[in-house]
Coordinates of C-alpha atoms in Angstrom, one line a residue:
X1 CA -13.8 -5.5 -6.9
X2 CA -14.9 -3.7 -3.7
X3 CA -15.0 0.2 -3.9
X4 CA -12.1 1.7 -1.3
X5 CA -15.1 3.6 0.0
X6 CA -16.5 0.8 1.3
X7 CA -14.1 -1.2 2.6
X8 CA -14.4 -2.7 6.4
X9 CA -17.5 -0.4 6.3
X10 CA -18.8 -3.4 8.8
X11 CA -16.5 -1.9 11.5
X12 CA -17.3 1.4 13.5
X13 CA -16.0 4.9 11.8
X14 CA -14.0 5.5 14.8
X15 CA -12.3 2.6 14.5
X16 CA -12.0 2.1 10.5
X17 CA -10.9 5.8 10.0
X18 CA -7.6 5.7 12.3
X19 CA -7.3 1.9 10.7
X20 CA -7.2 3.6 7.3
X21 CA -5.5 6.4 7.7
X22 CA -2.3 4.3 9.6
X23 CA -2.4 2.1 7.2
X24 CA -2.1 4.9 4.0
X25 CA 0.5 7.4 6.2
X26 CA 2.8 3.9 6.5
X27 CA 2.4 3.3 2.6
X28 CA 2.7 7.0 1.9
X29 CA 6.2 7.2 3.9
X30 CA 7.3 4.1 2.6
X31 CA 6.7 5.2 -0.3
X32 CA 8.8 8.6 -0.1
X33 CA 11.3 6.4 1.4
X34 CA 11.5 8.4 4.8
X35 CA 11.8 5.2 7.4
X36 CA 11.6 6.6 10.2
X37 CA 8.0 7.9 9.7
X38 CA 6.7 4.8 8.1
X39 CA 8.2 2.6 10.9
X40 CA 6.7 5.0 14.2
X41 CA 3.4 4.5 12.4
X42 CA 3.4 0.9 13.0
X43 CA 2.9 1.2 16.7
X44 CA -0.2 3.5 16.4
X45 CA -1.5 0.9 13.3
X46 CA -0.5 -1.8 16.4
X47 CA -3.4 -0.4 18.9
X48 CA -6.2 0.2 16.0
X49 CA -5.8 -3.5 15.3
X50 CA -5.5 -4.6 18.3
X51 CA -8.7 -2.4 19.6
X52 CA -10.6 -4.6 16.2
X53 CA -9.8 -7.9 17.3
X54 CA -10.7 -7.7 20.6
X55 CA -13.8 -6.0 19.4
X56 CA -14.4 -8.7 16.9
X57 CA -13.7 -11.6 19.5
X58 CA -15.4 -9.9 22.4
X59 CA -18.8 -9.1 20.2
X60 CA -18.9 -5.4 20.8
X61 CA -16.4 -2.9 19.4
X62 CA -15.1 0.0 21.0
X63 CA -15.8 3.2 19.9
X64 CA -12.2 4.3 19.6
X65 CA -8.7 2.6 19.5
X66 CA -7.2 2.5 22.7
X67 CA -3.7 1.9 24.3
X68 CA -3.0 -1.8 25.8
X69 CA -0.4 -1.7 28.8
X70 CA 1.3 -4.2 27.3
X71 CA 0.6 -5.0 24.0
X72 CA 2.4 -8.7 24.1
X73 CA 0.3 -9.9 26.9
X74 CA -2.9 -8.6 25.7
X75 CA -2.3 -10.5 21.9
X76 CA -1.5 -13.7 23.8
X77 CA -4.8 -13.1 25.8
X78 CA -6.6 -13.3 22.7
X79 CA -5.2 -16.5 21.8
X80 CA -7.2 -17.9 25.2
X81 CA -10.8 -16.7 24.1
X82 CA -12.2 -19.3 23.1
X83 CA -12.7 -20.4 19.5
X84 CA -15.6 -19.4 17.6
X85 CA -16.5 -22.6 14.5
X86 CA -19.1 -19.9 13.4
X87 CA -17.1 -16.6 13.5
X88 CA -15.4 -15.7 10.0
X89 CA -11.8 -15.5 10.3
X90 CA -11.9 -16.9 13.8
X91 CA -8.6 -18.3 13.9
X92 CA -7.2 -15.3 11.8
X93 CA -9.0 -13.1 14.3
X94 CA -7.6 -15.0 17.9
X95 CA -4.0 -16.4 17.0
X96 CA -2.9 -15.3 13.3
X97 CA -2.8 -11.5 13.3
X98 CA -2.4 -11.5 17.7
X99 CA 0.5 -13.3 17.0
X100 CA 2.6 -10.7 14.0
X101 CA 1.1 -7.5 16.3
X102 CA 3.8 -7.8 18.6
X103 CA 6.5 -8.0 16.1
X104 CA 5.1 -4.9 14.3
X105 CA 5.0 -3.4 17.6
X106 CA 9.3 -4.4 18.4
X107 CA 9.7 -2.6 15.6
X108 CA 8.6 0.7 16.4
X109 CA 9.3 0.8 20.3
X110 CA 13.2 -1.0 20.2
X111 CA 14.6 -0.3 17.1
X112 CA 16.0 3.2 17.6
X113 CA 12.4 4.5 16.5
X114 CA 10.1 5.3 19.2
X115 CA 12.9 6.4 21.4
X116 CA 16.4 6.6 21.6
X117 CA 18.9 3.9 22.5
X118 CA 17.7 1.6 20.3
X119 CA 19.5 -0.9 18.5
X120 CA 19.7 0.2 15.0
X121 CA 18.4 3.5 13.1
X122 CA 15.1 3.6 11.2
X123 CA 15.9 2.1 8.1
X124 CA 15.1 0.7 4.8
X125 CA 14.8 -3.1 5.6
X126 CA 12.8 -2.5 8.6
X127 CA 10.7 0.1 7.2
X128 CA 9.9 -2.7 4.7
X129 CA 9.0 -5.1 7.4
X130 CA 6.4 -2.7 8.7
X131 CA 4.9 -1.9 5.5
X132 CA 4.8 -5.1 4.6
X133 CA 3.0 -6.4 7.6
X134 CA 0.7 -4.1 7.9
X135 CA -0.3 -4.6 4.3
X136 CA -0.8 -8.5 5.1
X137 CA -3.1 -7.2 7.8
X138 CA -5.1 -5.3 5.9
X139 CA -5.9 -7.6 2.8
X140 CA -6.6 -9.9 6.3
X141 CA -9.3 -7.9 7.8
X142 CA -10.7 -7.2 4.0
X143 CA -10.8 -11.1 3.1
X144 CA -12.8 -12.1 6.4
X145 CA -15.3 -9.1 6.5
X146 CA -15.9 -9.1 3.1
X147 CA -15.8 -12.3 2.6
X148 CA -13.3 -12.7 -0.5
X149 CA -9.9 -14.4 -1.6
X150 CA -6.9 -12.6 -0.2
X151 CA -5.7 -11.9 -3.6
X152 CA -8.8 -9.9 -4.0
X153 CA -8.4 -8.6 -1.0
X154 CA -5.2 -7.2 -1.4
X155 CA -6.1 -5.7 -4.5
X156 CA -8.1 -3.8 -2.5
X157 CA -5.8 -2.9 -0.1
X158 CA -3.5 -2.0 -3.6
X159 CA -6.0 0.9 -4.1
X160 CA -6.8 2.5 -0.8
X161 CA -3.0 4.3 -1.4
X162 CA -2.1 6.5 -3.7
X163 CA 1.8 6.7 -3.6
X164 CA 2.9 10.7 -3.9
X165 CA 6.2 11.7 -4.3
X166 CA 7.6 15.4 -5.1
X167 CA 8.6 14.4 -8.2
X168 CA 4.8 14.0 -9.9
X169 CA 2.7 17.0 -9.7
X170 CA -1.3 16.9 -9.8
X171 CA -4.0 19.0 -10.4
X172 CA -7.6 17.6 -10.8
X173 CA -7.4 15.4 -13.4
X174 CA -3.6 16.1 -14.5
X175 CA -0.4 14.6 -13.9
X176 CA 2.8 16.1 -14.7
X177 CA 6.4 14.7 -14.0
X178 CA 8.2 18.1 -12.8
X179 CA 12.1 16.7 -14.7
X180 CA 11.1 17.0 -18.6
X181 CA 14.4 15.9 -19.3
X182 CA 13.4 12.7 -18.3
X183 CA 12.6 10.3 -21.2
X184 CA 8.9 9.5 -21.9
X185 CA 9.2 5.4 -21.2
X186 CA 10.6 6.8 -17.9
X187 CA 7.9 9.3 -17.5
X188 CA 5.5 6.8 -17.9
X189 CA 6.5 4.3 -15.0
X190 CA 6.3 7.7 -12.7
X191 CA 3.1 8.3 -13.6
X192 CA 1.7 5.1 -13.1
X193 CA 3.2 4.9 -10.3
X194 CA 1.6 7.9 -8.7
X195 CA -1.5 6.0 -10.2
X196 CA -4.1 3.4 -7.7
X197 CA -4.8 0.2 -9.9
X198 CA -5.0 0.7 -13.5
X199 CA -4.7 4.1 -15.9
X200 CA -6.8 4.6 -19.2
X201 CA -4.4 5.3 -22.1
X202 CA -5.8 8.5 -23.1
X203 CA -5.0 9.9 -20.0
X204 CA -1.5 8.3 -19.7
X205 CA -0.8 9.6 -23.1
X206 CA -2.1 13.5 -21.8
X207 CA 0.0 13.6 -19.0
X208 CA 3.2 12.3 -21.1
X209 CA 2.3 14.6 -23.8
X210 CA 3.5 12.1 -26.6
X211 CA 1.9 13.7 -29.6
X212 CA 1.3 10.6 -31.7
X213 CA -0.8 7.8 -30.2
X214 CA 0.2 4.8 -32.2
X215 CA 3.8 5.7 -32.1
X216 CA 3.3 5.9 -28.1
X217 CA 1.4 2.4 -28.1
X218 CA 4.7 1.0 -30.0
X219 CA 7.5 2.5 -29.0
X220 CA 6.5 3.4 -25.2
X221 CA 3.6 0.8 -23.9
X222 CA 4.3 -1.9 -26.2
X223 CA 8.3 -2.4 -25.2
X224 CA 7.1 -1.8 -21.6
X225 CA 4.8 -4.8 -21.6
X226 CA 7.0 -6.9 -23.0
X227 CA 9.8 -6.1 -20.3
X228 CA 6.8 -6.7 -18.0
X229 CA 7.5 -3.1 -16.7
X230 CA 3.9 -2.4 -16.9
X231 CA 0.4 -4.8 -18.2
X232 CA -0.8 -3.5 -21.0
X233 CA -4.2 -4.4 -22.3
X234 CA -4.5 -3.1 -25.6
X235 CA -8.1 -3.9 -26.1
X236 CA -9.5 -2.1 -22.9
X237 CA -6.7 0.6 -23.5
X238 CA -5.6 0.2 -19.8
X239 CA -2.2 0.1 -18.4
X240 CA -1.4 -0.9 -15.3
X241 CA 2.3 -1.0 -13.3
X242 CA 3.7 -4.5 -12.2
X243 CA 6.1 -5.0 -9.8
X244 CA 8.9 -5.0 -11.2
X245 CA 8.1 -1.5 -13.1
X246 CA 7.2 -0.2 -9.2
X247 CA 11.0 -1.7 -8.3
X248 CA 12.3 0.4 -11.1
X249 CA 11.1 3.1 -10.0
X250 CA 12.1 3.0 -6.4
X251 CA 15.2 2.1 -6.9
X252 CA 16.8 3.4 -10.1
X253 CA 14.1 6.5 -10.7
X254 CA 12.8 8.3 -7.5
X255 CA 16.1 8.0 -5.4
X256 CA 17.8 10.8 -7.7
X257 CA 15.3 13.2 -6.8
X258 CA 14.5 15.2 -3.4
X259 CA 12.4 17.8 -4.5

């Protein structure tokens, strides 16, 4: 898989940085479920796109993201450059992604985010929405400049977010979940969580502090897997989070806690 380091390393620092870095403070906020954040950070997300694909169509990219006067008109302008049989992602680049900016865009300017007046407050389904989209983009941009399937792609984008929340504290190489009461299965889904991609077992098992390993494997990882909480492989001793253990967190774990 392609190191995080590298990724869209084909497209100018000043423009991959800001790309990046809107990209990780939507997941981050999404994460800590504060909406309104996650949602305003879709419009600035809107222009560093926008400033790539008109880069990428145009043949030249700017050094920095810039502002369009209207960012409707200047997507559907896209859509009449004409098409390119020998540019990856061409139609991706011209019609595809021009065509969701916008709506990512509604979002932040007329739905009580961006200013007042709007029609509804920053909330959980919409903050969704912009997460969502924006994470489609991404995997987007990584499968045509790298050249890869978009499940790969979004693996990719999987890793270049690590999701914090008060609840988990880190040092170096430790993890600790701050509520001790908690039990250690539900420990567990916290921490990998808080984890990009997959965890190795003995570190899982440090940061739990479960004293016995096999009795961890069988009563902790084992039952886990089998609820398909989490993917255990028990031969590489890695365990990894599914979505339905990041669901359980979100909604039945993290929610109690506002540290």
């Amino acid at each position: 898989m392609i190191n995080p380091s590298t990724a869209l390393s084909v497209i100018p620092d000043g423009l991959r940085g800001p790309l990046i870095n809107c990209f990780t403070e939507i997941a981050r906020n999404f994460a800590e479920r504060r909406w309104e954040p996650a949602e305003l950070n879709g419009g600035k997300f809107c222009e560093v796109v926008y400033t790539i694909l008109d880069g990428a169509i145009g043949g030249a990219f700017a050094n920095t993201p810039s502002k369009p006067a209207s960012m409707v008109d200047a997507c559907r302008a896209l859509e009449q450059r004409p098409a390119d049989s020998a540019r990856i992602g061409d139609r991706s680049l011209r019609i595809l992604i021009p065509r969701i900016l916008p709506a990512l865009y509604e979002i932040r300017n007329n739905r009580g985010v961006g200013h007042v007046g709007g029609d509804v407050d920053p909330n959980h389904q919409d903050a969704i929405a912009v997460y969502q989209l924006a994470s489609w983009i991404m995997a987007e941009l990584i499968r045509i400049y790298h050249r890869i399937s978009l499940q790969e792609a979004q693996q990719v984008v999987d890793t270049l977010v690590e999701r914090k929340h008060p609840l988990v504290w880190q040092d170096a190489d430790t993890r600790r979940v701050l509520d001790p009461s908690l039990s250690k299965s539900d420990q567990t889904l916290i921490l990998l969580y808080s984890v990009n991609g997959w965890c190795e077992e003995a570190g899982l098992l440090r940061w739990v502090e479960y004293t016995n390993i096999t009795q961890y494997r069988n009563r902790i990882l084992q039952p886990l897997h089998d609820d398909r909480f989490l993917e255990y492989d028990r031969k590489l001793r890695k365990i990894k989070l599914t979505t339905r253990g990041s669901q359980d967190v979100e909604q039945r774990l993290l929610p109690n806690y506002n540290l």
